[in-house]
Coordinates of C-alpha atoms in Angstrom, one line a residue:
Chain A
M30 CA -46.0 -37.8 -15.7
P31 CA -47.7 -41.1 -16.5
Q32 CA -51.0 -41.7 -14.8
N33 CA -53.1 -44.7 -14.6
P34 CA -56.5 -43.5 -15.9
M35 CA -58.1 -46.3 -13.9
N36 CA -57.1 -44.5 -10.7
S37 CA -58.9 -41.3 -11.7
D38 CA -62.5 -40.4 -11.0
K39 CA -62.7 -38.7 -14.4
P40 CA -64.2 -40.7 -17.2
V41 CA -61.4 -42.2 -19.3
L42 CA -63.2 -41.5 -22.5
Q43 CA -64.8 -38.1 -23.2
E44 CA -66.5 -37.5 -26.5
S45 CA -66.4 -33.7 -26.5
K46 CA -64.9 -32.4 -29.7
K47 CA -62.3 -30.4 -27.8
E48 CA -61.2 -33.4 -25.7
H49 CA -57.6 -34.0 -26.7
V50 CA -57.0 -37.2 -24.7
P51 CA -59.3 -39.7 -26.2
G52 CA -58.3 -42.4 -23.7
V53 CA -56.9 -45.8 -24.3
R54 CA -59.9 -47.7 -25.5
P55 CA -59.4 -49.5 -28.8
L56 CA -61.9 -49.1 -31.6
D57 CA -63.7 -51.9 -33.3
K58 CA -63.5 -52.5 -37.0
E59 CA -66.1 -49.9 -37.7
G60 CA -64.2 -47.3 -35.7
R61 CA -66.5 -47.3 -32.7
P62 CA -65.0 -47.2 -29.2
K63 CA -65.4 -50.6 -27.6
D64 CA -67.2 -50.8 -24.3
A65 CA -64.9 -53.3 -22.7
P66 CA -63.4 -51.9 -19.6
L67 CA -59.7 -51.0 -19.6
L68 CA -57.3 -53.4 -17.9
G69 CA -54.8 -50.7 -17.3
G70 CA -53.2 -47.9 -19.2
I71 CA -50.5 -45.4 -19.1
R72 CA -51.1 -41.8 -20.0
I73 CA -48.4 -39.2 -20.6
E74 CA -48.7 -35.5 -20.9
E75 CA -45.7 -33.5 -22.0
S76 CA -45.3 -30.0 -23.5
I77 CA -42.7 -27.9 -25.1
T78 CA -42.5 -24.4 -26.6
I79 CA -41.4 -24.1 -30.2
G80 CA -40.4 -20.8 -31.8
K81 CA -42.6 -21.2 -34.9
P82 CA -46.2 -20.3 -35.7
A83 CA -48.9 -22.9 -34.9
D84 CA -50.0 -23.3 -38.6
E85 CA -46.5 -24.3 -39.6
L86 CA -46.2 -26.9 -36.8
Y87 CA -49.7 -28.2 -37.4
Q88 CA -49.1 -28.6 -41.1
F89 CA -46.0 -30.6 -40.6
W90 CA -47.6 -32.9 -38.0
R91 CA -50.9 -33.3 -39.9
D92 CA -49.0 -35.2 -42.6
F93 CA -48.2 -38.3 -40.4
R94 CA -45.6 -39.4 -43.0
N95 CA -43.4 -36.7 -41.5
L96 CA -43.3 -38.1 -38.0
P97 CA -40.6 -40.6 -38.6
L98 CA -38.3 -37.7 -39.5
F99 CA -37.9 -36.9 -35.8
C100 CA -39.5 -39.7 -33.9
K101 CA -36.7 -42.2 -33.6
Y102 CA -38.9 -45.1 -32.8
L103 CA -41.1 -44.8 -35.9
R104 CA -39.9 -46.6 -39.0
D105 CA -42.6 -45.3 -41.3
V106 CA -46.2 -44.1 -41.5
T107 CA -48.4 -44.7 -44.5
V108 CA -51.5 -42.6 -45.1
V109 CA -54.3 -44.9 -46.4
D110 CA -57.1 -42.3 -46.7
E111 CA -58.2 -39.1 -45.1
K112 CA -58.7 -40.7 -41.7
R113 CA -56.8 -44.0 -41.7
S114 CA -53.0 -44.5 -41.4
Q115 CA -50.7 -47.4 -40.9
W116 CA -47.8 -47.1 -38.5
T117 CA -44.6 -49.2 -38.1
A118 CA -42.2 -48.8 -35.2
W119 CA -38.9 -50.3 -34.2
G120 CA -39.0 -52.6 -31.3
P121 CA -36.0 -54.2 -29.5
G122 CA -34.1 -56.8 -31.5
D123 CA -35.2 -55.5 -34.9
K124 CA -38.8 -56.6 -34.0
L125 CA -41.3 -54.4 -35.8
L126 CA -44.5 -53.3 -34.3
S127 CA -47.4 -52.2 -36.5
W128 CA -50.8 -50.7 -36.0
D129 CA -53.5 -48.8 -37.8
A130 CA -54.8 -45.6 -36.5
T131 CA -57.7 -43.3 -37.3
L132 CA -57.9 -39.6 -37.1
I133 CA -60.4 -38.6 -34.3
T134 CA -60.1 -34.8 -34.3
D135 CA -58.7 -32.4 -36.7
I136 CA -59.0 -28.7 -35.9
P137 CA -56.7 -26.9 -38.3
N138 CA -53.7 -25.2 -36.6
E139 CA -55.0 -26.3 -33.2
L140 CA -55.6 -29.9 -32.5
I141 CA -55.0 -33.4 -34.0
S142 CA -55.9 -36.6 -32.2
W143 CA -55.8 -40.2 -33.3
R144 CA -56.5 -43.7 -31.9
T145 CA -55.6 -47.2 -32.9
F146 CA -57.9 -50.0 -33.9
E147 CA -58.6 -53.2 -32.0
E148 CA -56.2 -55.5 -33.8
S149 CA -53.1 -53.3 -33.2
D150 CA -49.8 -54.6 -31.9
F151 CA -49.7 -51.5 -29.8
V152 CA -53.0 -50.0 -28.6
N153 CA -52.6 -46.3 -28.2
A154 CA -54.2 -43.0 -28.6
G155 CA -52.8 -39.5 -28.7
S156 CA -53.3 -35.9 -29.4
I157 CA -51.2 -32.9 -30.1
R158 CA -52.5 -29.4 -29.4
F159 CA -50.9 -26.2 -30.7
Q160 CA -51.5 -23.0 -28.7
K161 CA -50.0 -19.6 -29.3
A162 CA -47.4 -18.7 -26.7
P163 CA -47.3 -15.2 -25.2
A164 CA -45.7 -12.4 -27.2
D165 CA -43.0 -13.6 -29.6
R166 CA -42.5 -17.0 -27.8
G167 CA -43.9 -19.1 -30.6
T168 CA -46.3 -22.0 -30.0
E169 CA -46.9 -24.2 -27.0
V170 CA -47.2 -27.8 -28.1
H171 CA -49.1 -30.0 -25.7
M172 CA -48.9 -33.7 -26.4
S173 CA -51.0 -36.4 -24.8
F174 CA -50.2 -40.0 -25.4
A175 CA -51.8 -43.0 -23.8
Y176 CA -51.3 -46.7 -24.4
N177 CA -52.3 -50.1 -23.0
P178 CA -49.4 -52.3 -22.4
P179 CA -50.5 -55.6 -24.0
A180 CA -50.1 -59.0 -22.3
G181 CA -47.8 -61.7 -23.5
P182 CA -44.3 -61.6 -25.1
L183 CA -45.2 -58.5 -27.2
G184 CA -46.2 -56.7 -24.0
S185 CA -42.8 -57.4 -22.5
L186 CA -41.2 -56.1 -25.6
I187 CA -43.1 -52.9 -25.3
A188 CA -42.4 -52.7 -21.6
K189 CA -38.7 -53.0 -22.6
I190 CA -38.9 -50.1 -25.0
T191 CA -40.7 -47.9 -22.5
A192 CA -38.9 -49.1 -19.4
K193 CA -36.8 -46.0 -19.4
D194 CA -39.8 -43.9 -18.4
P195 CA -42.4 -43.3 -21.0
A196 CA -42.7 -39.6 -20.2
F197 CA -39.0 -39.3 -20.9
L198 CA -39.4 -41.0 -24.3
V199 CA -42.3 -38.8 -25.3
H200 CA -40.5 -35.6 -24.2
E201 CA -37.4 -36.7 -26.1
Q202 CA -39.4 -36.9 -29.3
L203 CA -40.9 -33.4 -28.6
R204 CA -37.4 -32.0 -28.2
R205 CA -36.4 -33.6 -31.5
F206 CA -39.5 -32.1 -33.2
K207 CA -38.5 -28.7 -31.8
Q208 CA -35.0 -29.1 -33.1
L209 CA -36.2 -30.0 -36.6
M210 CA -38.7 -27.2 -36.7
E211 CA -36.3 -24.5 -35.4
N212 CA -33.1 -25.6 -37.0
G213 CA -34.0 -27.9 -39.9
E214 CA -31.8 -30.6 -38.3
I215 CA -31.7 -32.8 -35.3
S216 CA -28.7 -32.5 -32.9
T217 CA -26.7 -35.7 -32.8
T218 CA -23.4 -37.3 -32.0
E219 CA -24.1 -40.5 -33.8
G220 CA -21.3 -41.1 -36.3
Q221 CA -18.7 -39.0 -34.5
P222 CA -15.1 -40.3 -34.0
V223 CA -14.6 -43.4 -31.9
L224 CA -11.6 -45.2 -30.5
I225 CA -9.8 -47.6 -32.8
E226 CA -9.1 -50.5 -30.5
K227 CA -5.8 -52.2 -31.1
Chain B
M21 CA -6.5 -39.3 -36.3
R22 CA -4.7 -38.6 -33.1
A23 CA -6.9 -37.6 -30.2
T24 CA -6.8 -37.0 -26.4
C25 CA -9.1 -39.5 -24.8
W26 CA -10.4 -40.0 -21.2
Y27 CA -9.9 -43.5 -19.9
G28 CA -10.7 -42.9 -16.2
K29 CA -9.7 -40.9 -13.2
K30 CA -6.2 -39.5 -13.8
D31 CA -5.9 -41.6 -17.0
I32 CA -5.8 -39.5 -20.1
R33 CA -4.3 -41.1 -23.3
S34 CA -3.2 -39.9 -26.7
V35 CA -4.6 -42.5 -29.0
T36 CA -5.9 -43.2 -32.5
T37 CA -9.6 -42.7 -33.3
T38 CA -11.7 -42.6 -36.5
D39 CA -11.8 -39.2 -38.3
P40 CA -14.8 -36.9 -37.9
K41 CA -17.2 -36.4 -40.7
I42 CA -20.1 -34.1 -41.5
L43 CA -23.3 -35.4 -39.8
N44 CA -25.7 -32.5 -40.2
P45 CA -26.2 -29.9 -42.9
R46 CA -24.9 -26.9 -40.9
D47 CA -21.7 -28.7 -39.7
A48 CA -18.1 -28.0 -40.5
V49 CA -15.1 -30.2 -39.9
I50 CA -12.0 -28.3 -39.0
K51 CA -8.3 -29.2 -38.9
V52 CA -7.1 -28.1 -35.5
T53 CA -4.1 -25.8 -35.5
L54 CA -4.1 -25.0 -31.8
S55 CA -5.9 -26.3 -28.7
A56 CA -5.6 -25.8 -25.0
I57 CA -6.2 -27.6 -21.7
C58 CA -8.7 -25.7 -19.6
G59 CA -8.7 -25.6 -15.8
S60 CA -12.2 -27.1 -16.0
D61 CA -10.7 -30.0 -17.9
L62 CA -9.0 -30.9 -14.6
H63 CA -12.5 -31.5 -13.1
L64 CA -12.7 -34.3 -15.8
Y65 CA -9.1 -35.5 -15.2
N66 CA -10.0 -35.9 -11.5
A67 CA -13.4 -37.4 -12.3
K68 CA -15.3 -34.7 -10.4
I69 CA -18.0 -34.5 -13.0
P70 CA -20.0 -37.6 -13.8
S71 CA -21.0 -39.1 -17.1
L72 CA -17.7 -39.4 -18.9
Q73 CA -17.1 -42.6 -20.9
K74 CA -13.9 -44.4 -21.8
G75 CA -12.7 -43.0 -25.2
D76 CA -14.4 -39.6 -24.9
I77 CA -12.3 -37.0 -26.8
L78 CA -11.6 -34.1 -24.5
G79 CA -11.0 -30.4 -25.3
H80 CA -13.3 -27.4 -25.6
E81 CA -10.7 -24.6 -26.4
F82 CA -9.5 -25.0 -30.0
M83 CA -9.2 -23.3 -33.4
G84 CA -8.3 -24.4 -36.8
E85 CA -9.0 -24.4 -40.5
V86 CA -12.2 -25.4 -42.2
V87 CA -11.7 -28.5 -44.3
E88 CA -15.2 -29.8 -44.9
L89 CA -18.7 -28.1 -44.9
G90 CA -22.2 -29.4 -44.6
T91 CA -24.6 -28.6 -47.5
E92 CA -26.5 -25.9 -45.6
N93 CA -23.5 -24.1 -44.2
K94 CA -23.4 -20.9 -46.2
A95 CA -21.4 -18.8 -43.7
L96 CA -18.0 -20.5 -44.1
Q97 CA -15.7 -21.5 -46.8
I98 CA -13.0 -24.2 -47.0
G99 CA -9.8 -22.8 -45.8
D100 CA -11.3 -20.2 -43.4
K101 CA -9.4 -19.8 -40.2
V102 CA -11.8 -20.1 -37.3
V103 CA -12.1 -20.0 -33.5
I104 CA -14.8 -22.2 -32.1
P105 CA -16.8 -21.3 -28.9
F106 CA -16.6 -24.0 -26.2
H107 CA -20.4 -24.4 -26.1
I108 CA -22.6 -25.4 -29.0
S109 CA -25.5 -23.1 -29.9
C110 CA -28.1 -23.4 -32.6
G111 CA -28.7 -19.6 -33.1
N112 CA -32.4 -20.1 -33.6
C113 CA -34.0 -21.0 -30.2
S114 CA -35.5 -18.4 -27.9
F115 CA -32.3 -18.3 -25.8
C116 CA -29.9 -17.9 -28.7
K117 CA -32.2 -15.2 -30.1
R118 CA -31.8 -13.3 -26.8
Q119 CA -28.0 -13.8 -26.9
L120 CA -28.1 -16.3 -24.0
F121 CA -26.2 -18.7 -26.2
S122 CA -24.9 -21.0 -23.4
L123 CA -28.6 -21.8 -22.6
C124 CA -29.3 -23.1 -26.1
D125 CA -32.3 -25.3 -26.0
N126 CA -31.5 -27.4 -29.1
S127 CA -27.8 -28.4 -29.2
N128 CA -27.7 -31.0 -26.4
P129 CA -29.1 -34.4 -27.3
N130 CA -28.9 -35.3 -23.6
A131 CA -30.5 -32.1 -22.3
Q132 CA -33.1 -34.1 -20.4
A133 CA -30.4 -35.3 -17.9
S134 CA -29.6 -31.8 -16.9
E135 CA -33.3 -31.0 -16.9
V136 CA -33.8 -33.5 -14.2
M137 CA -30.9 -32.0 -12.2
Y138 CA -31.5 -28.3 -12.7
G139 CA -35.1 -27.9 -13.9
H140 CA -34.2 -27.1 -17.5
G141 CA -31.7 -28.5 -19.9
N142 CA -28.4 -26.8 -20.9
A143 CA -26.5 -26.3 -24.1
A144 CA -24.0 -28.8 -25.3
A145 CA -20.2 -28.3 -25.1
F146 CA -17.3 -29.9 -26.8
G147 CA -15.5 -32.7 -25.0
Y148 CA -17.2 -32.1 -21.7
T149 CA -19.2 -35.2 -20.5
H150 CA -22.4 -36.7 -21.7
L151 CA -24.4 -34.3 -19.6
Y152 CA -23.2 -31.7 -22.0
G153 CA -24.1 -33.8 -25.0
G154 CA -21.2 -36.1 -25.4
Y155 CA -19.7 -34.2 -28.4
A156 CA -16.1 -35.2 -29.3
G157 CA -13.7 -32.4 -28.3
G158 CA -10.9 -30.4 -29.9
Q159 CA -7.7 -31.9 -28.3
A160 CA -7.4 -33.8 -31.5
E161 CA -6.3 -33.4 -35.1
Y162 CA -9.8 -32.8 -36.5
V163 CA -13.2 -31.8 -35.0
R164 CA -16.7 -31.8 -36.3
V165 CA -18.4 -28.5 -35.4
P166 CA -22.2 -28.5 -35.3
F167 CA -24.0 -25.3 -36.2
A168 CA -20.7 -24.0 -37.4
D169 CA -22.6 -21.3 -39.4
T170 CA -23.5 -19.7 -36.0
G171 CA -20.5 -20.6 -33.8
A172 CA -17.3 -20.3 -35.8
L173 CA -15.6 -16.9 -35.6
K174 CA -13.6 -16.1 -38.7
I175 CA -10.1 -14.8 -38.1
P176 CA -8.4 -12.5 -40.5
Q177 CA -5.2 -13.9 -42.1
G178 CA -1.9 -13.1 -40.5
I179 CA -3.0 -13.1 -36.8
P180 CA -1.0 -15.6 -34.8
D181 CA -3.2 -18.4 -33.3
E182 CA -2.0 -17.8 -29.8
K183 CA -3.5 -14.3 -29.8
V184 CA -7.0 -15.5 -30.7
L185 CA -7.3 -19.1 -29.4
F186 CA -8.7 -17.9 -26.0
L187 CA -11.7 -16.2 -27.6
S188 CA -13.1 -19.8 -27.5
D189 CA -13.6 -19.7 -23.7
I190 CA -11.4 -18.1 -21.0
F191 CA -11.2 -14.5 -22.4
P192 CA -15.0 -14.2 -22.9
T193 CA -15.5 -15.9 -19.6
G194 CA -13.3 -13.4 -17.7
F195 CA -14.9 -10.6 -19.8
M196 CA -18.5 -11.6 -19.1
A197 CA -17.7 -12.0 -15.4
A198 CA -16.6 -8.4 -15.4
D199 CA -19.4 -7.2 -17.7
N200 CA -21.9 -8.8 -15.3
L201 CA -20.8 -6.4 -12.6
G202 CA -22.1 -3.3 -14.5
I203 CA -18.9 -1.5 -13.7
K204 CA -19.3 2.3 -13.1
P205 CA -16.5 4.9 -12.8
G206 CA -14.7 4.7 -9.5
D207 CA -15.6 1.0 -8.9
T208 CA -13.4 -1.4 -7.2
V209 CA -13.5 -5.0 -8.4
A210 CA -12.2 -8.0 -6.4
V211 CA -11.3 -11.2 -8.2
W212 CA -11.0 -14.5 -6.3
G213 CA -8.8 -17.0 -8.1
C214 CA -5.9 -16.0 -10.4
G215 CA -6.1 -18.9 -12.8
P216 CA -6.6 -18.0 -16.5
V217 CA -10.2 -16.9 -16.1
G218 CA -9.3 -14.7 -13.1
Q219 CA -6.4 -13.2 -15.2
F220 CA -8.8 -12.3 -18.0
A221 CA -11.3 -11.0 -15.4
V222 CA -8.7 -8.6 -14.0
R223 CA -7.8 -7.2 -17.4
S224 CA -11.5 -7.1 -18.5
A225 CA -12.5 -5.2 -15.4
F226 CA -9.9 -2.5 -16.4
L227 CA -11.1 -2.5 -20.0
L228 CA -14.6 -1.9 -18.7
G229 CA -13.6 1.1 -16.6
A230 CA -12.8 -0.2 -13.1
E231 CA -10.8 2.2 -11.0
Q232 CA -9.1 -0.5 -9.0
V233 CA -8.9 -4.3 -9.3
I234 CA -7.8 -6.6 -6.4
A235 CA -6.7 -10.1 -7.2
I236 CA -6.9 -12.8 -4.5
D237 CA -5.0 -16.2 -4.6
N238 CA -2.2 -17.9 -2.7
V239 CA 0.1 -18.9 -5.6
P240 CA 2.8 -16.2 -6.0
E241 CA 3.3 -16.8 -9.7
R242 CA -0.4 -16.3 -10.4
L243 CA -0.5 -13.2 -8.2
A244 CA 2.5 -11.8 -10.0
M245 CA 0.7 -12.3 -13.4
A246 CA -2.4 -10.5 -12.0
K247 CA -0.1 -7.7 -10.7
A248 CA 1.4 -7.4 -14.2
G249 CA -2.2 -6.8 -15.4
G250 CA -2.6 -3.9 -13.1
A251 CA -4.2 -5.6 -10.1
I252 CA -3.3 -5.3 -6.4
P253 CA -2.4 -8.8 -5.4
L254 CA -3.6 -10.3 -2.1
N255 CA -2.2 -13.6 -0.9
H256 CA -4.9 -15.1 1.3
D257 CA -2.3 -17.2 3.2
N258 CA -0.7 -14.0 4.4
V259 CA -3.5 -11.5 5.0
D260 CA -7.0 -11.4 6.3
V261 CA -8.9 -10.9 3.0
Q262 CA -11.9 -9.2 4.6
D263 CA -9.7 -6.7 6.5
A264 CA -7.5 -6.0 3.5
L265 CA -10.5 -5.4 1.2
K266 CA -12.0 -3.0 3.7
E267 CA -8.7 -1.2 4.0
L268 CA -8.2 -0.9 0.2
T269 CA -11.7 0.5 -0.3
G270 CA -12.0 3.0 2.6
G271 CA -14.3 0.6 4.5
R272 CA -16.8 0.3 1.6
G273 CA -15.9 -3.1 0.3
P274 CA -15.5 -3.9 -3.4
D275 CA -18.5 -2.8 -5.6
G276 CA -18.1 -5.9 -7.7
C277 CA -16.8 -9.4 -6.7
I278 CA -15.9 -12.2 -9.0
D279 CA -15.6 -15.8 -7.9
A280 CA -13.3 -17.3 -10.5
V281 CA -12.5 -20.3 -8.3
G282 CA -15.7 -22.4 -8.4
M283 CA -16.3 -25.7 -6.8
E284 CA -12.8 -26.8 -5.8
G285 CA -11.8 -23.8 -3.7
H286 CA -9.1 -24.5 -1.1
G287 CA -10.7 -23.0 2.0
D288 CA -8.9 -22.7 5.2
G289 CA -10.4 -22.3 8.7
I290 CA -13.4 -24.1 10.1
L291 CA -15.7 -23.7 7.1
G292 CA -12.9 -25.0 4.8
A293 CA -12.5 -28.1 6.9
Y294 CA -16.3 -28.5 7.1
D295 CA -16.6 -28.4 3.3
A296 CA -13.7 -30.8 2.8
V297 CA -15.3 -33.4 5.1
K298 CA -18.8 -32.9 3.6
Q299 CA -17.5 -33.2 0.1
A300 CA -15.4 -36.3 0.9
I301 CA -18.5 -38.0 2.3
K302 CA -20.5 -36.7 -0.7
L303 CA -23.1 -34.7 1.3
E304 CA -22.0 -31.6 -0.4
M305 CA -20.9 -31.5 -4.0
D306 CA -19.1 -28.2 -4.2
R307 CA -16.8 -26.3 -1.9
P308 CA -17.9 -22.7 -2.1
F309 CA -15.1 -21.1 -0.1
A310 CA -14.4 -18.2 -2.5
L311 CA -18.1 -17.5 -3.0
R312 CA -18.8 -17.2 0.7
Q313 CA -15.9 -14.8 1.0
A314 CA -17.0 -12.7 -2.0
I315 CA -20.5 -12.4 -0.6
Q316 CA -19.2 -11.4 2.8
A317 CA -16.8 -8.8 1.3
C318 CA -19.1 -7.2 -1.3
A319 CA -20.2 -3.6 -0.7
S320 CA -23.9 -3.0 -0.1
G321 CA -25.8 -2.8 -3.3
G322 CA -23.0 -4.5 -5.1
T323 CA -22.8 -7.5 -7.5
V324 CA -21.3 -10.9 -7.1
S325 CA -20.4 -12.5 -10.4
V326 CA -19.7 -16.2 -10.6
P327 CA -17.8 -17.6 -13.7
G328 CA -16.4 -20.4 -11.5
V329 CA -18.2 -23.7 -12.1
Y330 CA -20.6 -25.2 -9.6
G331 CA -22.3 -28.4 -10.2
G332 CA -24.5 -29.3 -7.2
F333 CA -25.3 -28.3 -3.6
I334 CA -23.4 -26.1 -1.2
D335 CA -23.8 -25.6 2.5
K336 CA -23.5 -22.6 4.8
F337 CA -24.5 -20.3 2.0
P338 CA -24.7 -16.7 3.5
F339 CA -28.0 -15.8 2.1
G340 CA -28.5 -13.4 5.0
A341 CA -25.6 -11.2 3.7
I342 CA -27.1 -11.2 0.2
F343 CA -30.4 -10.0 1.7
A344 CA -29.0 -7.5 4.2
K345 CA -26.8 -5.9 1.6
A346 CA -29.2 -6.2 -1.3
L347 CA -26.6 -7.9 -3.5
T348 CA -27.1 -9.0 -7.1
I349 CA -25.8 -12.4 -8.0
K350 CA -24.9 -13.2 -11.6
A351 CA -23.8 -16.6 -12.7
G352 CA -23.8 -19.0 -15.6
Q353 CA -21.8 -20.4 -18.4
T354 CA -20.4 -17.8 -20.7
H355 CA -22.4 -16.7 -23.8
V356 CA -19.2 -16.9 -25.9
H357 CA -20.9 -16.1 -29.2
K358 CA -22.2 -12.8 -27.8
Y359 CA -18.7 -11.5 -26.9
M360 CA -16.3 -13.0 -29.5
K361 CA -16.5 -10.3 -32.2
R362 CA -16.1 -7.5 -29.7
L363 CA -13.1 -9.2 -28.1
L364 CA -11.5 -10.0 -31.4
Q365 CA -11.7 -6.3 -32.2
L366 CA -9.9 -5.5 -28.9
V367 CA -7.2 -8.0 -29.9
L368 CA -6.9 -6.5 -33.4
D369 CA -6.8 -3.0 -31.9
G370 CA -3.9 -4.0 -29.7
K371 CA -5.8 -3.4 -26.5
I372 CA -5.0 -6.8 -25.2
D373 CA -2.8 -9.8 -26.2
P374 CA -4.4 -12.8 -24.7
S375 CA -1.3 -14.9 -25.2
F376 CA 0.2 -13.4 -22.0
V377 CA -1.5 -16.3 -20.1
I378 CA 0.4 -19.1 -21.9
S379 CA 3.0 -20.8 -19.7
H380 CA 3.6 -24.0 -21.6
R381 CA 3.6 -25.1 -25.3
V382 CA 3.5 -28.9 -26.0
N383 CA 2.7 -31.3 -28.8
L384 CA -0.8 -32.8 -29.0
S385 CA 0.6 -36.3 -28.4
D386 CA 2.1 -35.1 -25.1
A387 CA -1.4 -34.3 -23.7
P388 CA -1.3 -37.1 -21.0
D389 CA 1.9 -35.7 -19.5
A390 CA 0.6 -32.1 -19.8
Y391 CA -2.6 -33.0 -18.0
R392 CA -0.6 -34.6 -15.2
Q393 CA 1.8 -31.6 -14.8
F394 CA -1.0 -29.0 -15.1
N395 CA -2.9 -30.8 -12.3
D396 CA 0.1 -31.2 -10.1
K397 CA 2.1 -28.0 -10.6
E398 CA -0.3 -25.1 -10.4
A399 CA 2.5 -22.7 -9.6
E400 CA 4.3 -23.1 -12.9
W401 CA 1.6 -24.5 -15.2
I402 CA -0.9 -21.7 -15.7
K403 CA -2.0 -22.3 -19.2
V404 CA -0.9 -25.0 -21.7
V405 CA -1.5 -24.9 -25.4
M406 CA -1.0 -27.9 -27.8
R407 CA 0.0 -28.0 -31.4
P408 CA -0.6 -31.0 -33.7
N409 CA 2.6 -33.0 -34.0

C-alpha cells in the first residue's frame, strides 16, 4: 500500500548497498542525492510469485528496453550507457512524460534499483528484488516504487494517471510481467468483437 | 457475425458484431457448431452478478471447428473439431501445473477485481462478466479462444455434437462434484438441485461407485429425469428432507452431499423467508438454503461438495454442525481441463450419453426468446442448445 515516507520515523534515504528502496529524492546532474527535504512522496510495495528462475527474470528486467513489452504505461526506454537510461511514458491525452534514470544498485539475479535525475518530468525511484521461492514455486518478485507528485499542470496529469490507486497500477504491471514470463504472451481482450451499432 | 449480447436485466438480443480475430500467439478462432445456455447464464439474465456491460457476448458452453490459429499454437490444426472449457487457463502457472485449472493466475486481465473481493484473483471465463475477464462468449457464430493449445479438447470425427458439447462445463461440473466426495463402496450420495449439473452429479456418483443416490428438488420433470438416471427422487415440497434422508440411510445420513443449487435456492420456512428479505435489502448476497440443509443432513465424517455458485456473503451458516460432525467442505469452479479427456472416454465407451439432458433445440438467433423461456419455465426447459442459423 502507498505510504507517505514523511510520516515514517525511518530515514527516507538509506545508502546501504542492500537497500532496495532508495527513496524519492532526485539526484543532481552529477548523480548525487540532493539534500533538499521532500515535499511529499508516495511509496508502493507490491510482490508477486513467478514460476521462473530468478536469473531469467533478472536478465529480462535488467535490459530496461524490455519493460515496455509488459508495462502498458511505458512507450519506450533507451539505454544511454551502462548506468543511464531515458524513459518515455504515456500520459492522458497523448501527452508524453519523459525522464532520465540511473542505475543505483545491480546485484546479478537479485536486485536492481534506479532513480531519476532532478530535471525529470516524473521524479521517481524504484527497485525490483528477486528471491527464490520455496521448493518449486519459482521466484518471489518484490517491487518498490516511489515517486514525488510534482506541482502544476503536469502534477495533475500524473495525479490523473495514478488516481486509480497507484498500488493497483504497479500490481497490474507485475501481473503482466508474470504473464509474459510464464506464457510468452499477455492476456487481453483488446480487439475482440464489438457491437456494430446501426 | 451474429452474436447473443447482454443489454441489461432481462434484455438479451441477437445482434451483429464484428468478427473475432487472433490476438495472441496461442489463440485459435473457432466457428461454433453448437452452444448452450447454462443455468448460470440466468444469473446474468437476471443481473444478479455485477460488471456486465451493454454489448457483452454471452455463452460459455460451446464447441466448433478451428478456422484460424495463432503463430504459436502447435497443438491444433485448421478443421479440428473441438470442445472448449468454459474457463480460460494458461497451462503454465502454478495452479494449472497442479491441475487446479479454474484458479489460473494468468488468464484474467481483471483478476485484481476478484482479488479485492476474495483475497486472490480467479481465472477468466467466456462470456461471464468483466470480473471473469470480459472475454466474448460462445453464443455466437465465431469465438476467439485464448490458450487454445491448452484448453481445446479435440473430438474424433463422427461423434455427434450433442454427445460432447457438455464436456465444456456441466458434465465435468457434476463429475467433479461427485469426485470431491471421495466415494467409497456402500456410500449414499444426496444431490440438492436437479438442474443439469445435478443430473450429471447423479450419474457421476454412480459412475464413481455410489451405492445409492438421492435427488432432491421440487420440479417433477427434473425429479423424473434424476430417477431415470437411477436416483431416488425426493420432492422437498412433499416430504421432510431431513427425515427422509435418515430413513433412506438407516439413520446414518448421506456420506456425501452435493449442493447443486447455489445462490438462488428457493427455501421455505423461516430461514427461507429470512434469506429472501435479507437478499432483497442487499444485506445478504446469496440464499444458501440447500447448503444449510446439506450440512445438517450429512453423516458424521462426511463431505459436502458445492458446485453451486456462490458470490458473496451468507447468514445463519451452521458451522457448528460442520465442527460437531467433522465434515469436509469442497467447493470451487470446476477444473474442466482436468476431467475432459477422462469424460470423453466415458462417452466414447458408451458409459454415458450426455445428450439426455437436452430439452430444447433452437436457432442461435432465437436466443432472446430461449433465455426468456428458460428463465420462466423451469419445468419444461431443462437444457437448451443452439445451432447457428
